[in-house]
Every structure is written in structure tokens, then in C-alpha cells.
Coordinates of C-alpha atoms and ligand atoms in Angstrom, one line a residue:
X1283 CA -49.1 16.3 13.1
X1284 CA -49.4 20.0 13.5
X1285 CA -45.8 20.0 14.5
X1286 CA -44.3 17.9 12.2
X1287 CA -45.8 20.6 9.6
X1288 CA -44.8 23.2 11.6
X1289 CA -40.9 22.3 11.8
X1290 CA -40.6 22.0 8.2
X1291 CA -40.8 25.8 7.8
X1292 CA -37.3 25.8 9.7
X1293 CA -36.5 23.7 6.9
X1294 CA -32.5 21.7 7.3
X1295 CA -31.0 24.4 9.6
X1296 CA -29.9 22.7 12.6
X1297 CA -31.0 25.1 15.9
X1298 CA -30.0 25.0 19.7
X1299 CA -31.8 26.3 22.2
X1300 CA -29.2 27.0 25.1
X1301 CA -30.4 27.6 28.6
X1302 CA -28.2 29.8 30.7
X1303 CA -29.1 29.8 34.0
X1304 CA -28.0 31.2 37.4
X1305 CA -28.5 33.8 40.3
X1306 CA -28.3 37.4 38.9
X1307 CA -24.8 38.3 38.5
X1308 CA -23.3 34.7 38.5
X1309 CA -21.5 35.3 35.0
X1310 CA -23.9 34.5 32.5
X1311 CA -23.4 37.4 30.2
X1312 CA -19.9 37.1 30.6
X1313 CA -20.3 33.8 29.6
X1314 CA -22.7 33.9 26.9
X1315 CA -20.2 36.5 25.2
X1316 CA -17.1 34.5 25.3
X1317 CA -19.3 31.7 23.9
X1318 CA -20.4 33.8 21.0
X1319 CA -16.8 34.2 20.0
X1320 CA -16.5 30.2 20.4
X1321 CA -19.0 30.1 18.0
X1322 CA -18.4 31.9 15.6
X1323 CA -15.0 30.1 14.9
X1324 CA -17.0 26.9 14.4
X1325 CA -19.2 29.3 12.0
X1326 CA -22.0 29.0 13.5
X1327 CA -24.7 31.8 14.0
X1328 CA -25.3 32.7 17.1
X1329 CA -27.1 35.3 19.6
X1330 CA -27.8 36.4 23.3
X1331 CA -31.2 36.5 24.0
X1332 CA -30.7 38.6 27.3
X1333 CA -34.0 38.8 29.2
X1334 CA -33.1 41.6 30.8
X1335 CA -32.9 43.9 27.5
X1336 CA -35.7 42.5 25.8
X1337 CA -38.2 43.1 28.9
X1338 CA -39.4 46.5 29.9
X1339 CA -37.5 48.1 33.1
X1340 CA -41.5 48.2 34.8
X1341 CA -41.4 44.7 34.9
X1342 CA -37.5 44.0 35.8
X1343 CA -38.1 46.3 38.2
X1344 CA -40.7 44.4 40.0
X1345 CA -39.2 40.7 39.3
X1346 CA -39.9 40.3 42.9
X1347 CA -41.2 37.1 44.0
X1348 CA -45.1 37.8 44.8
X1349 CA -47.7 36.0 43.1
X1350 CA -48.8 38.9 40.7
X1351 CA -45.3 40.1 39.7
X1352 CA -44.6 36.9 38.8
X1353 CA -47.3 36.5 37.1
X1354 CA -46.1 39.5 34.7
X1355 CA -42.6 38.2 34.5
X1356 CA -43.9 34.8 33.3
X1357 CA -46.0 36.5 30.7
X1358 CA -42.8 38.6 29.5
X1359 CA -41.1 35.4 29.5
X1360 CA -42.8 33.5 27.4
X1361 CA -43.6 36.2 24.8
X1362 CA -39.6 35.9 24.3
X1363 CA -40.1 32.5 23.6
X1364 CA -43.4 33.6 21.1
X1365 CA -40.6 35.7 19.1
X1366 CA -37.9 33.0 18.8
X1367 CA -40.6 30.6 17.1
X1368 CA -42.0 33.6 15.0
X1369 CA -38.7 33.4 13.9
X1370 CA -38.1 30.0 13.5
X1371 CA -40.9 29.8 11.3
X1372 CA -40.0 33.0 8.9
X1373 CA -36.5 32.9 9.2
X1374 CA -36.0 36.6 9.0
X1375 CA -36.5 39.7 10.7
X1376 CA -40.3 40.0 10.5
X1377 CA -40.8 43.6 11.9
X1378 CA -44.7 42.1 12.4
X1379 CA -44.3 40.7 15.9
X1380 CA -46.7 39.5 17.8
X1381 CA -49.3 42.7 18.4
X1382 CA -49.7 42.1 21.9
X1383 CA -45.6 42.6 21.7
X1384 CA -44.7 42.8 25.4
X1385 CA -40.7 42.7 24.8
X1386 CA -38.6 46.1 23.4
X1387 CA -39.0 45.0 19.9
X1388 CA -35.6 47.2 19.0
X1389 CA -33.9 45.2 21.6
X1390 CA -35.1 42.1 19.8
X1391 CA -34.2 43.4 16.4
X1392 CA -30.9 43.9 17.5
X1393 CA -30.8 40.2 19.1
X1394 CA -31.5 38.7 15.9
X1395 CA -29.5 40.7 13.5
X1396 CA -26.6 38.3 14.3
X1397 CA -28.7 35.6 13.0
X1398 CA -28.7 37.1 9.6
X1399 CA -25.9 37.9 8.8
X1400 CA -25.2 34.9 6.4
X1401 CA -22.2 32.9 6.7
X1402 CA -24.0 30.7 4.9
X1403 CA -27.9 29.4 4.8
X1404 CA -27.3 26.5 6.5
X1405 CA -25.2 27.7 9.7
X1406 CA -26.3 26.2 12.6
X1407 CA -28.1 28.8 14.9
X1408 CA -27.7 28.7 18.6
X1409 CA -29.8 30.9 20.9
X1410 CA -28.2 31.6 24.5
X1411 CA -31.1 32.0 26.4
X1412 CA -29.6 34.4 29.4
X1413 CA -32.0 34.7 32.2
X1414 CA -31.9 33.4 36.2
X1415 CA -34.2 30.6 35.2
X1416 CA -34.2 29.7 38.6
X1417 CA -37.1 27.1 38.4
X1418 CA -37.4 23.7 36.5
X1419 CA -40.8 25.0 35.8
X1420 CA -39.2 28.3 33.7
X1421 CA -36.5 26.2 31.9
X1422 CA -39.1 23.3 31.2
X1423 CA -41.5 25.6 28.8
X1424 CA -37.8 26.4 26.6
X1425 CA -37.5 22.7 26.5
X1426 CA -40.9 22.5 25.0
X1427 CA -39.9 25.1 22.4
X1428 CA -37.6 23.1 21.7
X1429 CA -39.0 19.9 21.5
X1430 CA -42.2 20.8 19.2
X1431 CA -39.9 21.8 16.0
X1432 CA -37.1 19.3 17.0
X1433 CA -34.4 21.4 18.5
X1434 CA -31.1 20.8 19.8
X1435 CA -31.9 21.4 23.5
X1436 CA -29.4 22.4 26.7
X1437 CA -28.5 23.7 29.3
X1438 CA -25.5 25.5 31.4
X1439 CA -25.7 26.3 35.5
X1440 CA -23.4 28.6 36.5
X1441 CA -23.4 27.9 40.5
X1442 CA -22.1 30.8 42.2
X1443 CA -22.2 31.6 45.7
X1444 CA -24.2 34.2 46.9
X1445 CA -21.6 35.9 48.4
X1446 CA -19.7 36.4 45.1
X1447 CA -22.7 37.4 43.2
X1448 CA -23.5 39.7 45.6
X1449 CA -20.3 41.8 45.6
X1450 CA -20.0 41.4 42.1
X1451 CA -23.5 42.8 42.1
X1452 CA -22.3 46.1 43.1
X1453 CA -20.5 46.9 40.2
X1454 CA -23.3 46.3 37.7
X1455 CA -25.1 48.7 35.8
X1456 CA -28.8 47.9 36.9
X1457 CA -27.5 46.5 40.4
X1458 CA -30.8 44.3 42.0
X1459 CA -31.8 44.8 45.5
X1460 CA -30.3 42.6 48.2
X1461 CA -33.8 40.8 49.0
X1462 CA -34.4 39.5 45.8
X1463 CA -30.7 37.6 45.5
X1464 CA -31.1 36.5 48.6
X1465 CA -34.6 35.3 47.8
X1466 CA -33.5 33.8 44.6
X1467 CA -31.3 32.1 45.7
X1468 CA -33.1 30.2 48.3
X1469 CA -35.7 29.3 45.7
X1470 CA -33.1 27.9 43.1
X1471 CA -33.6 24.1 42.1
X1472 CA -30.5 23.7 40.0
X1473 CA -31.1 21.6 36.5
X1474 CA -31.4 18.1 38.2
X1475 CA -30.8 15.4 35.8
X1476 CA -31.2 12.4 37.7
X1477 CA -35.0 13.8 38.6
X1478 CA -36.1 15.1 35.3
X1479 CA -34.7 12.9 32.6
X1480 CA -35.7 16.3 30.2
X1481 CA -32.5 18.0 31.7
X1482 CA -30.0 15.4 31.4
X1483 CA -28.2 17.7 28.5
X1484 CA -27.0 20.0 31.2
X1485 CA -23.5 21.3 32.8
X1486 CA -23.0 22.6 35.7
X1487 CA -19.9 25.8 35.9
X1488 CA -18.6 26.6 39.0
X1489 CA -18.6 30.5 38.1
X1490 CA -17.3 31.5 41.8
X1491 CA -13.6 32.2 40.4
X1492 CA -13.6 32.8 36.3
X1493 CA -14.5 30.1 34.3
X1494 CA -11.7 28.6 32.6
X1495 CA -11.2 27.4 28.8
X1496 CA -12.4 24.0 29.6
X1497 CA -15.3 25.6 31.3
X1498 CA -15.7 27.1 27.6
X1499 CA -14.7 23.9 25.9
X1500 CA -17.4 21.9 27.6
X1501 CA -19.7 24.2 26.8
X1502 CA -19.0 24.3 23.0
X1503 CA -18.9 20.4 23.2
X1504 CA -22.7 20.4 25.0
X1505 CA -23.7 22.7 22.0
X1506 CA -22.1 20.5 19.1
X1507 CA -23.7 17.5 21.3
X1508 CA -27.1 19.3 21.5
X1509 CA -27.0 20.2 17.6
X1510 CA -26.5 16.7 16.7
X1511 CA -29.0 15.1 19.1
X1512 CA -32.2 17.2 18.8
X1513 CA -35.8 16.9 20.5
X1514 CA -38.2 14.5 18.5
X1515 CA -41.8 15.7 18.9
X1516 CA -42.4 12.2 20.4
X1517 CA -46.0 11.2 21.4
X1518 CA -47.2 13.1 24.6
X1519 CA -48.1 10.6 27.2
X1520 CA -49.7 14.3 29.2
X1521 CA -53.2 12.7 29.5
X1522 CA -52.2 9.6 31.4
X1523 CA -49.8 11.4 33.4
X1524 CA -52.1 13.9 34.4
X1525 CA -55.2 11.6 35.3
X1526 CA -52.2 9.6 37.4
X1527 CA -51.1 12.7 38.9
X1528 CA -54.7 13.5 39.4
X1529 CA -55.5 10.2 41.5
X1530 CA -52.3 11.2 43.1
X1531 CA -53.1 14.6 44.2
X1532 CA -56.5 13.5 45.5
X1533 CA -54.7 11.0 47.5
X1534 CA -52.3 13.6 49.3
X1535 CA -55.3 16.2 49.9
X1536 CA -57.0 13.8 51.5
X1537 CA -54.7 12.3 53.7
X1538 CA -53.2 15.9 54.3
X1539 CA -57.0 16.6 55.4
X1540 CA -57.4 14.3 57.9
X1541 CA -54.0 15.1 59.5
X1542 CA -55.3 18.8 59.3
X1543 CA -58.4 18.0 61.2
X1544 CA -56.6 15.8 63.9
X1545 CA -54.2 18.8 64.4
X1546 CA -57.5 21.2 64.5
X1547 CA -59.0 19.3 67.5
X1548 CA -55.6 19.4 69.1
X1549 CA -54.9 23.3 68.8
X1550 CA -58.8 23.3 69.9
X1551 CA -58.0 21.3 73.1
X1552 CA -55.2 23.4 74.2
X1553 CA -57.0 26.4 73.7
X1554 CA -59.9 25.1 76.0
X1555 CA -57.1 23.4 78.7
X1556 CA -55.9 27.6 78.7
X1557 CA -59.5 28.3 79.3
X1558 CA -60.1 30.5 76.2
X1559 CA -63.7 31.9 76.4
X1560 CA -66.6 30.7 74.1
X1561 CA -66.8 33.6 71.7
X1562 CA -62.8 33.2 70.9
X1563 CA -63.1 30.1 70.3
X1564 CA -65.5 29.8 68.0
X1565 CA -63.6 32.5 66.2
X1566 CA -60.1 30.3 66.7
X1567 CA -62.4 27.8 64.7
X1568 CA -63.1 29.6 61.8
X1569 CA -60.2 30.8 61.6
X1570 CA -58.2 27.2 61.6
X1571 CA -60.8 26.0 58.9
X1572 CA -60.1 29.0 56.7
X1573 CA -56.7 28.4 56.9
X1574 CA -56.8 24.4 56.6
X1575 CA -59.5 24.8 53.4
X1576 CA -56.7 27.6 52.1
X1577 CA -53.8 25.0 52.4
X1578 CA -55.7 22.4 50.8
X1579 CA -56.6 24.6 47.9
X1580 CA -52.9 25.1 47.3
X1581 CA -51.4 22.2 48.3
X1582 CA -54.0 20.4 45.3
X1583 CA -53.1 23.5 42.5
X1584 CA -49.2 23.2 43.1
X1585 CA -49.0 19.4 42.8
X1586 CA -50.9 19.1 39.6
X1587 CA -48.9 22.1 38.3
X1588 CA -45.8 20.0 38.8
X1589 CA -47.0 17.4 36.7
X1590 CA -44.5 17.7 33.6
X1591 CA -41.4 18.5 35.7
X1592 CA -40.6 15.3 36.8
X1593 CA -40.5 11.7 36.4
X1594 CA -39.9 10.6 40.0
X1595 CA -42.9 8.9 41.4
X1596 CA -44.6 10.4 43.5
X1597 CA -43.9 9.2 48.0
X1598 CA -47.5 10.4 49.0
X1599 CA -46.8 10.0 52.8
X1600 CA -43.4 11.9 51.9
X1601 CA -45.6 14.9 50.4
X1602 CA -48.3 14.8 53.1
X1603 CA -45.6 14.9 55.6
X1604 CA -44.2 17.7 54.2
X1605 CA -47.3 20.0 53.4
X1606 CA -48.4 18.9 56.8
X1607 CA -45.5 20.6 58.5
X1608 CA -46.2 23.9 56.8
X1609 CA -49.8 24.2 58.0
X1610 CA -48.7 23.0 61.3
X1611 CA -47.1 26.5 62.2
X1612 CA -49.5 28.3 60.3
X1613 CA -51.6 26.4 62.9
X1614 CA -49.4 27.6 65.9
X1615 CA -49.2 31.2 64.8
X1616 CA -53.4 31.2 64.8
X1617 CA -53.4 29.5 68.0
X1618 CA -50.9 31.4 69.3
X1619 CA -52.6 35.1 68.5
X1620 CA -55.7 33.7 70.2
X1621 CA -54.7 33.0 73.5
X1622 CA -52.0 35.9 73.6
X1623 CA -55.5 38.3 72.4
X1624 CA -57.4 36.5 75.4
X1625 CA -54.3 37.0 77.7
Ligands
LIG1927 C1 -35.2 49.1 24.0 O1 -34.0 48.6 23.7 C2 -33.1 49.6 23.1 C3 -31.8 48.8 22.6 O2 -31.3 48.0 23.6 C4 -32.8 50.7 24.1 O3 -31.9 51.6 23.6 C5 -34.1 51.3 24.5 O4 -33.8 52.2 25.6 C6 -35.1 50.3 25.0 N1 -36.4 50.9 25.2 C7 -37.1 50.8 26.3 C8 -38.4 51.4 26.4 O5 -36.6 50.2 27.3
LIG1928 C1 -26.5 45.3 44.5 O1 -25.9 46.6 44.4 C2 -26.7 47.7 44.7 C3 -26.0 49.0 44.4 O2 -24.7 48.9 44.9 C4 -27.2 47.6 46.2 O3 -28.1 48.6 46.5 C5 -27.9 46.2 46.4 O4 -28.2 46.0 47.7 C6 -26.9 45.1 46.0 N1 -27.5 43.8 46.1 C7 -26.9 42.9 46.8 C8 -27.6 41.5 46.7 O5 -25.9 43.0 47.4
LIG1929 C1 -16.2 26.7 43.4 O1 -15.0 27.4 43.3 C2 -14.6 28.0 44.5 C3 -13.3 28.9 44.2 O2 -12.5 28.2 43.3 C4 -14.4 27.0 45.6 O3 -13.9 27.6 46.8 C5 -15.7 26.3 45.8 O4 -15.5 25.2 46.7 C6 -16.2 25.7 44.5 N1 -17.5 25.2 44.7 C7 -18.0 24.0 44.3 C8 -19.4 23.6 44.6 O5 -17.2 23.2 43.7
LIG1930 C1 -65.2 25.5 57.2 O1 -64.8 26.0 55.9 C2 -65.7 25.5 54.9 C3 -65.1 25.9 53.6 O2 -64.4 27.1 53.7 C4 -67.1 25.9 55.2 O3 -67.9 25.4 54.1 C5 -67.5 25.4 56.5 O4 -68.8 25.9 56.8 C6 -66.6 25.8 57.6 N1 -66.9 25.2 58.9 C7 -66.8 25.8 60.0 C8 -67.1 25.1 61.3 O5 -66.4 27.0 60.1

């Protein structure tokens, strides 16, 4: 209901939320700006919302991947988000952001100035939304944007390799260390279609070379297509699918704890067989249960997390196969210390 009412304040303007995504340096700011040419031909109103301006250089500087600086960068992120539907609602330049503002509200004013300038009222506005959006996870909370006030929703990849990006890297202005290219680009799940129906309005570029003007033509062809076909605010089926995902997860944990606990009493074999002495291993013990209880803890948090990114079912012994392997060698590293210590 609430979003039904809300969408009317957007009133019969037809809007686009465009996901560009891609390692750093992959060509989506070249893109985005031949697109806004594009664009404009088909009068439309249009704008880069570059993630990179809008975001304070403290927290682009610590993009990194760890658990707190992501943290911040999600926040950033989705106070970007927070400004587009401020403006969707008001339709101007409302200089009253949110207080707890965390973007560079000039850079933002600046973004947005392109919306206003009136072609006419009822231009179509597209938003390029330029960041690395390297998880389904980041791309999926634009797609919600978009689907509470009945947006045109899509999305463009530009694959790269990581060679190119990296020596095109050089020659940028705020060049970005080595590690975190490298890190992002092992981390990357591309916009998968056949897994997450809510991406099936995406293109993929092949932005090694230039992009060519087909490249350009599809992607003013996936706006037009994204205009036309927007999100309905259809029913939210998130309750059943989280008390099924629930069951689900409380399956895998619990197989995934018994294989933990059979590979326990193996580690704890070996270490007796190499004749490690009472007081190490009772330490080794502990040690193995604080880790298992850890891994369980997380394995439990990141599958319910996932629950809106995709529509496959779920292969439990797949998952507890694969979780299993990763406590296995955090099982062989403990074990491993303990005997070398004793040795
Ligand atoms: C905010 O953005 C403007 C325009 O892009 C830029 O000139 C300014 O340096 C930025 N301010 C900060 C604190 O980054
Ligand atoms: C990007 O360029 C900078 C400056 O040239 C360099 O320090 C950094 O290592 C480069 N990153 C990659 C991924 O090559
Ligand atoms: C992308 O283009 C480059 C250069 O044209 C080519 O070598 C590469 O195989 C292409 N990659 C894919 C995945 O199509
Ligand atoms: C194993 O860890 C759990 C929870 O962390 C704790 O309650 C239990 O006492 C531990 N058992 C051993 C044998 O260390």
C-alpha cells in the first residue's frame, strides 16, 4: 500500500535505474558518458551517479575488502540510493538531504542538475548508477529501489580482464592499489540471469578493446526496453521464503556439524598417533571447537543473508560439502601448529 502511495509522487515520468557494473577501471565512465550523449538525442534526461565523487575520499580510500570497511562502504552506498528516492519523491533539488548526509552533497547537486534542466516535464530520467558493484547482493538493493516506485530496472557488465584494467589503471587520476583489483576481481559474481530471475534485464560488454557502436546501441535498446517494462511492487513472498530458507539453513548447520565433529575426532586421533602430550591436547580441543562453533556461526548468518539473491533451490549436501571443505583446512592449519609447537 505504502508504495503504491509512495510512487504517485513520481507522478507519469517514466525512470530507469541503470546499473553499471565492473572491476575499477573496466570503462564504465567512459561508457556512462557516451551513453549520456545517446540519450540526450532520444531526449531523455539523464545523469552519472559516480560513486566515486559522491563518497568521501576516507572511505574510497579504505574500500578494502575487510569486514568493517565494508561495512562503511555499504552504508555510503546505500545513502546514494537514500538521495535518488528523496528525489524521486520531490522531483527537484531539495538542498534538505538526509541530515545524516554521508555523500558530498555538492557532488550530488551537481549529479542531479542534469535532471532539471527541462526538456520537457515528462522526459524520461535515466540514472547510470557507476560503481564496481561486484556482488549480486550490492546490485540487488538498486533493484529494490527500483521495484518499490515501479521503475524501469537494468543492468550493463562490462567484463574486462584484469590485465587490461590493470594497465589502464595506471593512467587514472585516483589510481587503486594492486591488491584490491586483484581482490575484486576474484570476488566478482557477474549479473547471472539464469540464477536470479531479478537480473534477466542485463548485458554483458566485452570492454577489453573499446566498445563499439553496437555496444552503445544495445545499451540504448536495454534502456528504451527497461523504460517501457518497469518493476511492479508485486506481493513480497519474503516471509515464506525466509522461514524456507530458515528450515534450510538449519538443515546445512547441522549436517555441516556432524561432519565437523567426525573430522574433530580425526585431527584428535592423529594428534594422539604423533603422541602429542595431554596438556596440548586438551588445548588442540578447544581450539578446534572454537573454530568449528565460529564456522557454524557464519556458515548460518551468510546463508540466510543470501535469501533474496536467488531463486535456485537450494543442494544442501552441495553447500555442506562446500562449507565443509573450508573448515577442513582451517582444521589442518590448527592441527598442524600443534604438533609443529610440540615438535
Ligand atoms: C565534493 O565534490 C566537489 C565537486 O565534485 C569537489 O569539488 C569537492 O572537492 C568534494 N568535496 C570533498 C570533501 O570531497
Ligand atoms: C594502479 O596504478 C597505481 C599508480 O600507477 C599503482 O600504484 C597501482 O599498483 C596500480 N594498480 C594496479 C592494479 O595495477
Ligand atoms: C574480449 O575481447 C578481447 C579483445 O577483443 C578478446 O581477446 C577476448 O577473448 C574477449 N573476451 C570474451 C570473454 O569474449
Ligand atoms: C565447545 O564450544 C562451546 C561453544 O563455544 C562450549 O559451550 C563448549 O563448552 C566447548 N567444549 C569444549 C570441549 O571445549
Amino acid at each position: 500500500m505504502a508504495a503504491a502511495e509512495e510512487a504517485d509522487s513520481i507522478g507519469q515520468v517514466r525512470v530507469c535505474l541503470c546499473v553499471l557494473c565492473g572491476l575499477p577501471a573496466a570503462g564504465k565512465t567512459t561508457l556512462a558518458r557516451t551513453i549520456l550523449r545517446g540519450t540526450a538525442q532520444h531526449e531523455w534526461r539523464s545523469t552519472v551517479v559516480c560513486y566515486d565523487d559522491l563518497i568521501p575520499d576516507h572511505a574510497f580510500q579504505s574500500r578494502g575488502m575487510e569486514e568493517q570497511t565494508h561495512t562503511e562502504w555499504k552504508l555510503h552506498r546505500q545513502a546514494v540510493l537514500q538521495c535518488i528516492e528523496q528525489f524521486l519523491k520531490n522531483c527537484d533539488v531539495s538542498t534538505d538531504l538526509p541530515v545524516s548526509c554521508k555523500i558530498n552533497c555538492t557532488a550530488w547537486e551537481r549529479c542531479i542538475q542534469d535532471l532539471l534542466e527541462p526538456q520537457s516535464d515528462n522526459a524520461p530520467l535515466i540514472f547510470l548508477l557507476d560503481d564496481n558493484f561486484y556482488y549480486p547482493s550490492m546490485r540487488y538493493e538498486v533493484y529494490q529501489l527500483a521495484r518499490k516506485y515501479s521503475l524501469g530496472f537494468c543492468q550493463v557488465y562490462l567484463h574486462c580482464d584484469l590485465e587490461s584494467c590493470t594497465s589502464r589503471n595506471q593512467s587514472r587520476s585516483k589510481p587503486i592499489p594492486a591488491e584490491v583489483i586483484l581482490d575484486m576481481s576474484k570476488r566478482l559474481e557477474a549479473p547471472n540471469p539464469q540464477k536470479n530471475s531479478w537480473e534477466t534485464n542485463s548485458i554483458t560488454l566485452n570492454t577489453t578493446d573499446h566498445f563499439s557502436d553496437s555496444d552503445i546501441q544495445k545499451v540504448m535498446e536495454l534502456l528504451s526496453s527497461a523504460l517501457t517494462n518497469p518493476l511492479s511492487p508485486v506481493e513480497d513472498h519474503t516471509e515464506q521464503k525466509m522461514a524456507d530458507r530458515l528450515k534450510c539453513a538449519t538443515s546445512v548447520v547441522h549436517q555441516a556439524d556432524q561432519a565437523c565433529r567426525r573430522l574433530i575426532s580425526e585431527a584428535m586421533k592423529t594428534a594422539r598417533e604423533n603422541q602429542v602430550p595431554p596438556g596440548q591436547m586438551r588445548s588442540l580441543a578447544a581450539q578446534l571447537n572454537e573454530s568449528k562453533a565460529k564456522f557454524l556461526h557464519d556458515l548460518r548468518t551468510q546463508f540466510l543473508q543470501d535469501v533474496h539473491l536467488t531463486d535456485e533451490d537450494v543442494d544442501v549436501d552441495r553447500a555442506v560439502k562446500t562449507a565443509i571443505h573450508v573448515f577442513d583446512s582451517d582444521k589442518k592449519d590448527i592441527l598442524l601448529r600443534a604438533m609443529s609447537d610440540y615438535t
